[in-house]
Amino acid sequence: MTVLDPEFPNAATASFMFRGQGVHALFLAILLPVAWGLAEPALGDGSWLGLSDTVWFVLAVGEAVLHQLYVWIAWRAQLGRKLFTRLFGRGDFAVYSAIFYVLLLLRPVVIAAVSVADAGTLLLPSWLALALGIVLLVPSLYTAWSVQRYFGFARAAGADHFRRRYREMPLVTRGAFAWTPNAMYTFGFLGLWAVALFGRSHAGLVAALFQHAYIWVHYACTEQPDMELLYGNPGASRG
């Protein structure tokens, strides 16, 4: 049986497993009705692939919640109980990251879906929506390139929760990370805004805003406590 990492004995406690999650639940309880209230006036008339714009909106919001709940449970269970290692051995991170990236890639897909179903409801001229979308897409794509070039997709997924060598890597300060250590959250999620703007979708933009706001809840309630444990610095961030 795999033993617990002696560096992190506190990670096996229930108090650490649920650290920050009360605040997480509180913010989610606020964000969900706010998002619905903002999107509801534009919903009800459109559809795509046999699903109404309302269903697509719920999926766009729910998928983000599912993704972030998965990361919380996976990270804390791995740190405290080596759950993935016990179940999958050397394939622990491969299994975790495969699920992680499927859920990550679904984020723009469901934003695009609700934007197609709800197309044309955003009260902006087509040229302005297109221009704003391009402006927001550029830093998002640059951030994605910076992750690939300087940071690495494994590290971005949370490899430091699985392998010591990732915790020993230096802080990345090149590319988009020269602007802010939280480039992925600050700029990466602007690509979701761009997708909604390209479709001129009111509900799509609300879903993108929800996902962007909610990733910061993840940062404050899940990632920061984990970084404090892993690096001894509550202000540290993976990106």
PDB file of C-alpha atoms in Angstrom:
ATOM      1  CA  MET A   1       0.000   0.000   0.000  1.00  0.00           C
ATOM      2  CA  THR A   2       1.257   3.471  -0.852  1.00  0.00           C
ATOM      3  CA  VAL A   3       2.115   5.479   2.243  1.00  0.00           C
ATOM      4  CA  LEU A   4       1.309   9.121   2.716  1.00  0.00           C
ATOM      5  CA  ASP A   5       3.916  11.662   1.751  1.00  0.00           C
ATOM      6  CA  PRO A   6       5.531  12.610   5.071  1.00  0.00           C
ATOM      7  CA  GLU A   7       5.875  16.169   3.808  1.00  0.00           C
ATOM      8  CA  PHE A   8       2.111  16.662   3.942  1.00  0.00           C
ATOM      9  CA  PRO A   9       0.662  14.794   6.929  1.00  0.00           C
ATOM     10  CA  ASN A  10      -2.028  17.447   7.396  1.00  0.00           C
ATOM     11  CA  ALA A  11      -3.371  16.778   3.901  1.00  0.00           C
ATOM     12  CA  ALA A  12      -4.970  13.560   5.128  1.00  0.00           C
ATOM     13  CA  THR A  13      -7.275  15.372   7.538  1.00  0.00           C
ATOM     14  CA  ALA A  14     -10.915  16.175   6.882  1.00  0.00           C
ATOM     15  CA  SER A  15     -10.246  19.795   7.809  1.00  0.00           C
ATOM     16  CA  PHE A  16      -7.796  20.134   4.918  1.00  0.00           C
ATOM     17  CA  MET A  17     -10.012  18.197   2.500  1.00  0.00           C
ATOM     18  CA  PHE A  18     -12.780  20.739   3.013  1.00  0.00           C
ATOM     19  CA  ARG A  19     -10.620  23.807   3.605  1.00  0.00           C
ATOM     20  CA  GLY A  20     -12.074  26.754   1.718  1.00  0.00           C
ATOM     21  CA  GLN A  21     -15.060  24.788   0.475  1.00  0.00           C
ATOM     22  CA  GLY A  22     -17.599  26.534   2.690  1.00  0.00           C
ATOM     23  CA  VAL A  23     -16.651  29.817   1.031  1.00  0.00           C
ATOM     24  CA  HIS A  24     -16.667  28.004  -2.321  1.00  0.00           C
ATOM     25  CA  ALA A  25     -20.260  26.888  -1.711  1.00  0.00           C
ATOM     26  CA  LEU A  26     -21.253  30.396  -0.627  1.00  0.00           C
ATOM     27  CA  PHE A  27     -19.864  32.021  -3.767  1.00  0.00           C
ATOM     28  CA  LEU A  28     -21.462  29.353  -5.939  1.00  0.00           C
ATOM     29  CA  ALA A  29     -24.813  29.959  -4.240  1.00  0.00           C
ATOM     30  CA  ILE A  30     -24.449  33.631  -5.186  1.00  0.00           C
ATOM     31  CA  LEU A  31     -23.099  33.211  -8.714  1.00  0.00           C
ATOM     32  CA  LEU A  32     -25.659  30.667  -9.917  1.00  0.00           C
ATOM     33  CA  PRO A  33     -28.809  32.779  -9.409  1.00  0.00           C
ATOM     34  CA  VAL A  34     -27.010  35.910 -10.611  1.00  0.00           C
ATOM     35  CA  ALA A  35     -26.000  34.140 -13.819  1.00  0.00           C
ATOM     36  CA  TRP A  36     -29.519  32.818 -14.336  1.00  0.00           C
ATOM     37  CA  GLY A  37     -31.063  36.221 -13.688  1.00  0.00           C
ATOM     38  CA  LEU A  38     -28.770  37.862 -16.233  1.00  0.00           C
ATOM     39  CA  ALA A  39     -29.261  35.201 -18.908  1.00  0.00           C
ATOM     40  CA  GLU A  40     -32.955  34.371 -18.526  1.00  0.00           C
ATOM     41  CA  PRO A  41     -34.327  37.386 -20.486  1.00  0.00           C
ATOM     42  CA  ALA A  42     -32.483  36.173 -23.603  1.00  0.00           C
ATOM     43  CA  LEU A  43     -33.407  32.498 -23.275  1.00  0.00           C
ATOM     44  CA  GLY A  44     -36.357  30.497 -24.553  1.00  0.00           C
ATOM     45  CA  ASP A  45     -36.462  31.193 -28.283  1.00  0.00           C
ATOM     46  CA  GLY A  46     -33.388  29.484 -29.715  1.00  0.00           C
ATOM     47  CA  SER A  47     -32.092  25.957 -30.113  1.00  0.00           C
ATOM     48  CA  TRP A  48     -29.224  23.978 -31.610  1.00  0.00           C
ATOM     49  CA  LEU A  49     -28.858  20.259 -32.285  1.00  0.00           C
ATOM     50  CA  GLY A  50     -32.285  19.664 -30.837  1.00  0.00           C
ATOM     51  CA  LEU A  51     -31.522  21.301 -27.492  1.00  0.00           C
ATOM     52  CA  SER A  52     -32.949  24.638 -26.413  1.00  0.00           C
ATOM     53  CA  ASP A  53     -30.751  27.600 -25.596  1.00  0.00           C
ATOM     54  CA  THR A  54     -31.849  27.198 -21.971  1.00  0.00           C
ATOM     55  CA  VAL A  55     -30.514  23.644 -21.842  1.00  0.00           C
ATOM     56  CA  TRP A  56     -27.232  24.709 -23.430  1.00  0.00           C
ATOM     57  CA  PHE A  57     -26.884  27.525 -20.908  1.00  0.00           C
ATOM     58  CA  VAL A  58     -27.441  25.138 -18.005  1.00  0.00           C
ATOM     59  CA  LEU A  59     -24.856  22.782 -19.512  1.00  0.00           C
ATOM     60  CA  ALA A  60     -22.352  25.639 -19.934  1.00  0.00           C
ATOM     61  CA  VAL A  61     -22.705  26.582 -16.285  1.00  0.00           C
ATOM     62  CA  GLY A  62     -22.957  23.037 -14.956  1.00  0.00           C
ATOM     63  CA  GLU A  63     -19.913  21.809 -16.855  1.00  0.00           C
ATOM     64  CA  ALA A  64     -17.743  24.469 -15.216  1.00  0.00           C
ATOM     65  CA  VAL A  65     -19.038  23.463 -11.794  1.00  0.00           C
ATOM     66  CA  LEU A  66     -18.363  19.792 -12.538  1.00  0.00           C
ATOM     67  CA  HIS A  67     -14.821  20.573 -13.698  1.00  0.00           C
ATOM     68  CA  GLN A  68     -13.916  22.549 -10.619  1.00  0.00           C
ATOM     69  CA  LEU A  69     -15.482  20.073  -8.207  1.00  0.00           C
ATOM     70  CA  TYR A  70     -13.484  17.324  -9.908  1.00  0.00           C
ATOM     71  CA  VAL A  71     -10.240  19.258  -9.484  1.00  0.00           C
ATOM     72  CA  TRP A  72     -10.945  19.998  -5.823  1.00  0.00           C
ATOM     73  CA  ILE A  73     -11.704  16.360  -4.972  1.00  0.00           C
ATOM     74  CA  ALA A  74      -8.861  14.976  -7.105  1.00  0.00           C
ATOM     75  CA  TRP A  75      -6.213  17.339  -5.771  1.00  0.00           C
ATOM     76  CA  ARG A  76      -7.127  16.975  -2.123  1.00  0.00           C
ATOM     77  CA  ALA A  77      -7.606  13.186  -2.357  1.00  0.00           C
ATOM     78  CA  GLN A  78      -4.238  12.812  -4.065  1.00  0.00           C
ATOM     79  CA  LEU A  79      -2.404  15.002  -1.564  1.00  0.00           C
ATOM     80  CA  GLY A  80      -3.983  13.396   1.460  1.00  0.00           C
ATOM     81  CA  ARG A  81      -4.596   9.792   0.398  1.00  0.00           C
ATOM     82  CA  LYS A  82      -2.630   9.258  -2.819  1.00  0.00           C
ATOM     83  CA  LEU A  83      -5.963   8.130  -4.246  1.00  0.00           C
ATOM     84  CA  PHE A  84      -5.001   8.175  -7.929  1.00  0.00           C
ATOM     85  CA  THR A  85      -1.656   6.516  -7.210  1.00  0.00           C
ATOM     86  CA  ARG A  86      -3.329   3.743  -5.233  1.00  0.00           C
ATOM     87  CA  LEU A  87      -5.876   3.163  -7.987  1.00  0.00           C
ATOM     88  CA  PHE A  88      -3.717   3.590 -11.095  1.00  0.00           C
ATOM     89  CA  GLY A  89      -0.088   3.303  -9.995  1.00  0.00           C
ATOM     90  CA  ARG A  90       2.309   5.049 -12.361  1.00  0.00           C
ATOM     91  CA  GLY A  91      -0.621   6.029 -14.544  1.00  0.00           C
ATOM     92  CA  ASP A  92      -2.075   8.192 -11.784  1.00  0.00           C
ATOM     93  CA  PHE A  93      -1.407  11.562 -13.356  1.00  0.00           C
ATOM     94  CA  ALA A  94      -2.227  10.331 -16.865  1.00  0.00           C
ATOM     95  CA  VAL A  95      -5.705   9.281 -15.736  1.00  0.00           C
ATOM     96  CA  TYR A  96      -6.283  12.464 -13.750  1.00  0.00           C
ATOM     97  CA  SER A  97      -5.065  14.770 -16.520  1.00  0.00           C
ATOM     98  CA  ALA A  98      -7.053  12.978 -19.247  1.00  0.00           C
ATOM     99  CA  ILE A  99     -10.273  13.687 -17.360  1.00  0.00           C
ATOM    100  CA  PHE A 100      -9.066  17.196 -16.516  1.00  0.00           C
ATOM    101  CA  TYR A 101      -8.406  18.148 -20.131  1.00  0.00           C
ATOM    102  CA  VAL A 102     -11.622  16.619 -21.440  1.00  0.00           C
ATOM    103  CA  LEU A 103     -13.519  18.803 -18.978  1.00  0.00           C
ATOM    104  CA  LEU A 104     -11.349  21.808 -19.829  1.00  0.00           C
ATOM    105  CA  LEU A 105     -11.881  21.451 -23.572  1.00  0.00           C
ATOM    106  CA  LEU A 106     -15.617  21.100 -23.054  1.00  0.00           C
ATOM    107  CA  ARG A 107     -15.732  24.611 -21.595  1.00  0.00           C
ATOM    108  CA  PRO A 108     -15.403  26.488 -24.923  1.00  0.00           C
ATOM    109  CA  VAL A 109     -17.511  23.832 -26.647  1.00  0.00           C
ATOM    110  CA  VAL A 110     -20.540  24.444 -24.433  1.00  0.00           C
ATOM    111  CA  ILE A 111     -20.000  28.216 -24.594  1.00  0.00           C
ATOM    112  CA  ALA A 112     -20.008  27.938 -28.385  1.00  0.00           C
ATOM    113  CA  ALA A 113     -23.132  25.771 -28.259  1.00  0.00           C
ATOM    114  CA  VAL A 114     -25.162  28.203 -26.182  1.00  0.00           C
ATOM    115  CA  SER A 115     -23.849  31.051 -28.337  1.00  0.00           C
ATOM    116  CA  VAL A 116     -25.091  29.341 -31.506  1.00  0.00           C
ATOM    117  CA  ALA A 117     -28.459  28.520 -29.937  1.00  0.00           C
ATOM    118  CA  ASP A 118     -28.803  32.072 -28.635  1.00  0.00           C
ATOM    119  CA  ALA A 119     -27.098  33.865 -31.541  1.00  0.00           C
ATOM    120  CA  GLY A 120     -27.907  37.504 -32.231  1.00  0.00           C
ATOM    121  CA  THR A 121     -29.414  38.348 -28.838  1.00  0.00           C
ATOM    122  CA  LEU A 122     -26.542  40.525 -27.624  1.00  0.00           C
ATOM    123  CA  LEU A 123     -27.399  44.184 -28.146  1.00  0.00           C
ATOM    124  CA  LEU A 124     -24.192  45.120 -29.908  1.00  0.00           C
ATOM    125  CA  PRO A 125     -23.591  45.910 -33.583  1.00  0.00           C
ATOM    126  CA  SER A 126     -22.030  42.991 -35.430  1.00  0.00           C
ATOM    127  CA  TRP A 127     -18.856  44.907 -36.211  1.00  0.00           C
ATOM    128  CA  LEU A 128     -18.359  45.918 -32.584  1.00  0.00           C
ATOM    129  CA  ALA A 129     -18.981  42.404 -31.259  1.00  0.00           C
ATOM    130  CA  LEU A 130     -16.488  41.042 -33.794  1.00  0.00           C
ATOM    131  CA  ALA A 131     -13.887  43.674 -32.933  1.00  0.00           C
ATOM    132  CA  LEU A 132     -14.234  43.106 -29.196  1.00  0.00           C
ATOM    133  CA  GLY A 133     -14.042  39.357 -29.714  1.00  0.00           C
ATOM    134  CA  ILE A 134     -10.769  39.678 -31.619  1.00  0.00           C
ATOM    135  CA  VAL A 135      -9.313  42.024 -28.994  1.00  0.00           C
ATOM    136  CA  LEU A 136     -10.106  39.522 -26.235  1.00  0.00           C
ATOM    137  CA  LEU A 137      -9.050  36.469 -28.225  1.00  0.00           C
ATOM    138  CA  VAL A 138      -5.504  37.732 -28.817  1.00  0.00           C
ATOM    139  CA  PRO A 139      -4.330  37.704 -25.162  1.00  0.00           C
ATOM    140  CA  SER A 140      -6.147  34.410 -24.621  1.00  0.00           C
ATOM    141  CA  LEU A 141      -4.288  32.742 -27.490  1.00  0.00           C
ATOM    142  CA  TYR A 142      -1.000  34.306 -26.383  1.00  0.00           C
ATOM    143  CA  THR A 143      -1.575  32.874 -22.922  1.00  0.00           C
ATOM    144  CA  ALA A 144      -2.244  29.418 -24.376  1.00  0.00           C
ATOM    145  CA  TRP A 145       0.996  29.691 -26.353  1.00  0.00           C
ATOM    146  CA  SER A 146       2.850  30.831 -23.218  1.00  0.00           C
ATOM    147  CA  VAL A 147       1.534  27.832 -21.291  1.00  0.00           C
ATOM    148  CA  GLN A 148       2.746  25.486 -24.026  1.00  0.00           C
ATOM    149  CA  ARG A 149       6.106  27.250 -24.456  1.00  0.00           C
ATOM    150  CA  TYR A 150       7.129  28.114 -20.910  1.00  0.00           C
ATOM    151  CA  PHE A 151       4.820  26.483 -18.383  1.00  0.00           C
ATOM    152  CA  GLY A 152       3.784  23.106 -19.742  1.00  0.00           C
ATOM    153  CA  PHE A 153       0.334  21.587 -19.929  1.00  0.00           C
ATOM    154  CA  ALA A 154       1.101  18.982 -17.265  1.00  0.00           C
ATOM    155  CA  ARG A 155       2.058  21.650 -14.761  1.00  0.00           C
ATOM    156  CA  ALA A 156      -1.020  23.670 -15.700  1.00  0.00           C
ATOM    157  CA  ALA A 157      -3.237  20.694 -14.876  1.00  0.00           C
ATOM    158  CA  GLY A 158      -1.794  20.355 -11.374  1.00  0.00           C
ATOM    159  CA  ALA A 159       1.134  17.979 -11.783  1.00  0.00           C
ATOM    160  CA  ASP A 160       2.701  19.474  -8.662  1.00  0.00           C
ATOM    161  CA  HIS A 161       0.050  17.588  -6.681  1.00  0.00           C
ATOM    162  CA  PHE A 162       1.433  14.320  -8.098  1.00  0.00           C
ATOM    163  CA  ARG A 163       5.184  14.749  -8.671  1.00  0.00           C
ATOM    164  CA  ARG A 164       7.823  16.460  -6.547  1.00  0.00           C
ATOM    165  CA  ARG A 165       9.836  17.588  -9.570  1.00  0.00           C
ATOM    166  CA  TYR A 166       7.084  19.984 -10.622  1.00  0.00           C
ATOM    167  CA  ARG A 167       7.133  21.594  -7.183  1.00  0.00           C
ATOM    168  CA  GLU A 168      10.849  22.213  -7.585  1.00  0.00           C
ATOM    169  CA  MET A 169      10.480  24.094 -10.874  1.00  0.00           C
ATOM    170  CA  PRO A 170      11.046  27.871 -10.769  1.00  0.00           C
ATOM    171  CA  LEU A 171       8.265  30.410 -11.099  1.00  0.00           C
ATOM    172  CA  VAL A 172       7.531  31.185 -14.754  1.00  0.00           C
ATOM    173  CA  THR A 173       7.959  34.868 -15.636  1.00  0.00           C
ATOM    174  CA  ARG A 174       8.073  34.769 -19.441  1.00  0.00           C
ATOM    175  CA  GLY A 175       5.384  35.229 -22.058  1.00  0.00           C
ATOM    176  CA  ALA A 176       1.998  36.121 -20.617  1.00  0.00           C
ATOM    177  CA  PHE A 177       3.341  35.198 -17.181  1.00  0.00           C
ATOM    178  CA  ALA A 178       5.514  38.318 -17.325  1.00  0.00           C
ATOM    179  CA  TRP A 179       2.286  40.323 -17.022  1.00  0.00           C
ATOM    180  CA  THR A 180       0.871  38.385 -14.084  1.00  0.00           C
ATOM    181  CA  PRO A 181       1.613  35.039 -12.382  1.00  0.00           C
ATOM    182  CA  ASN A 182      -2.085  34.216 -12.856  1.00  0.00           C
ATOM    183  CA  ALA A 183      -2.059  34.586 -16.633  1.00  0.00           C
ATOM    184  CA  MET A 184      -4.194  31.499 -17.265  1.00  0.00           C
ATOM    185  CA  TYR A 185      -7.037  32.785 -15.138  1.00  0.00           C
ATOM    186  CA  THR A 186      -6.632  36.469 -15.985  1.00  0.00           C
ATOM    187  CA  PHE A 187      -6.243  36.230 -19.755  1.00  0.00           C
ATOM    188  CA  GLY A 188      -6.899  32.634 -20.783  1.00  0.00           C
ATOM    189  CA  PHE A 189     -10.596  32.760 -19.971  1.00  0.00           C
ATOM    190  CA  LEU A 190     -11.076  35.843 -22.150  1.00  0.00           C
ATOM    191  CA  GLY A 191     -11.247  33.399 -25.042  1.00  0.00           C
ATOM    192  CA  LEU A 192     -14.643  32.282 -23.740  1.00  0.00           C
ATOM    193  CA  TRP A 193     -15.845  35.880 -23.901  1.00  0.00           C
ATOM    194  CA  ALA A 194     -14.600  36.028 -27.490  1.00  0.00           C
ATOM    195  CA  VAL A 195     -16.592  32.941 -28.491  1.00  0.00           C
ATOM    196  CA  ALA A 196     -19.796  34.484 -27.143  1.00  0.00           C
ATOM    197  CA  LEU A 197     -19.063  37.823 -28.794  1.00  0.00           C
ATOM    198  CA  PHE A 198     -18.490  36.168 -32.164  1.00  0.00           C
ATOM    199  CA  GLY A 199     -21.986  34.696 -31.851  1.00  0.00           C
ATOM    200  CA  ARG A 200     -23.424  37.952 -30.490  1.00  0.00           C
ATOM    201  CA  SER A 201     -24.991  35.834 -27.769  1.00  0.00           C
ATOM    202  CA  HIS A 202     -26.271  37.420 -24.577  1.00  0.00           C
ATOM    203  CA  ALA A 203     -26.611  34.081 -22.760  1.00  0.00           C
ATOM    204  CA  GLY A 204     -23.264  32.893 -24.096  1.00  0.00           C
ATOM    205  CA  LEU A 205     -21.569  35.981 -22.713  1.00  0.00           C
ATOM    206  CA  VAL A 206     -23.225  35.485 -19.321  1.00  0.00           C
ATOM    207  CA  ALA A 207     -22.037  31.858 -19.288  1.00  0.00           C
ATOM    208  CA  ALA A 208     -18.512  33.001 -20.165  1.00  0.00           C
ATOM    209  CA  LEU A 209     -18.588  35.605 -17.407  1.00  0.00           C
ATOM    210  CA  PHE A 210     -19.801  32.966 -14.952  1.00  0.00           C
ATOM    211  CA  GLN A 211     -16.982  30.612 -15.892  1.00  0.00           C
ATOM    212  CA  HIS A 212     -14.421  33.394 -15.578  1.00  0.00           C
ATOM    213  CA  ALA A 213     -15.705  34.544 -12.194  1.00  0.00           C
ATOM    214  CA  TYR A 214     -15.998  30.981 -10.938  1.00  0.00           C
ATOM    215  CA  ILE A 215     -12.397  30.081 -11.801  1.00  0.00           C
ATOM    216  CA  TRP A 216     -11.326  32.774  -9.340  1.00  0.00           C
ATOM    217  CA  VAL A 217     -13.445  31.063  -6.693  1.00  0.00           C
ATOM    218  CA  HIS A 218     -11.423  27.923  -7.424  1.00  0.00           C
ATOM    219  CA  TYR A 219      -8.215  29.915  -7.085  1.00  0.00           C
ATOM    220  CA  ALA A 220      -9.156  31.433  -3.730  1.00  0.00           C
ATOM    221  CA  CYS A 221     -10.836  28.407  -2.164  1.00  0.00           C
ATOM    222  CA  THR A 222      -8.941  25.420  -3.566  1.00  0.00           C
ATOM    223  CA  GLU A 223      -5.706  26.453  -5.231  1.00  0.00           C
ATOM    224  CA  GLN A 224      -4.389  28.957  -2.692  1.00  0.00           C
ATOM    225  CA  PRO A 225      -4.758  26.587   0.296  1.00  0.00           C
ATOM    226  CA  ASP A 226      -3.042  23.864  -1.737  1.00  0.00           C
ATOM    227  CA  MET A 227      -0.193  26.188  -2.714  1.00  0.00           C
ATOM    228  CA  GLU A 228       0.281  27.139   0.915  1.00  0.00           C
ATOM    229  CA  LEU A 229       0.660  23.456   1.750  1.00  0.00           C
ATOM    230  CA  LEU A 230       2.900  22.623  -1.221  1.00  0.00           C
ATOM    231  CA  TYR A 231       5.122  25.696  -1.231  1.00  0.00           C
ATOM    232  CA  GLY A 232       4.622  27.325   2.156  1.00  0.00           C
ATOM    233  CA  ASN A 233       3.444  30.507   0.451  1.00  0.00           C
ATOM    234  CA  PRO A 234      -0.268  31.375   0.460  1.00  0.00           C
ATOM    235  CA  GLY A 235       0.287  33.826  -2.393  1.00  0.00           C
ATOM    236  CA  ALA A 236       1.952  31.327  -4.683  1.00  0.00           C
ATOM    237  CA  SER A 237       0.247  30.261  -7.877  1.00  0.00           C
ATOM    238  CA  ARG A 238       0.812  27.743 -10.638  1.00  0.00           C
ATOM    239  CA  GLY A 239      -0.251  30.288 -13.205  1.00  0.00           C
TER     240      GLY A 239
END
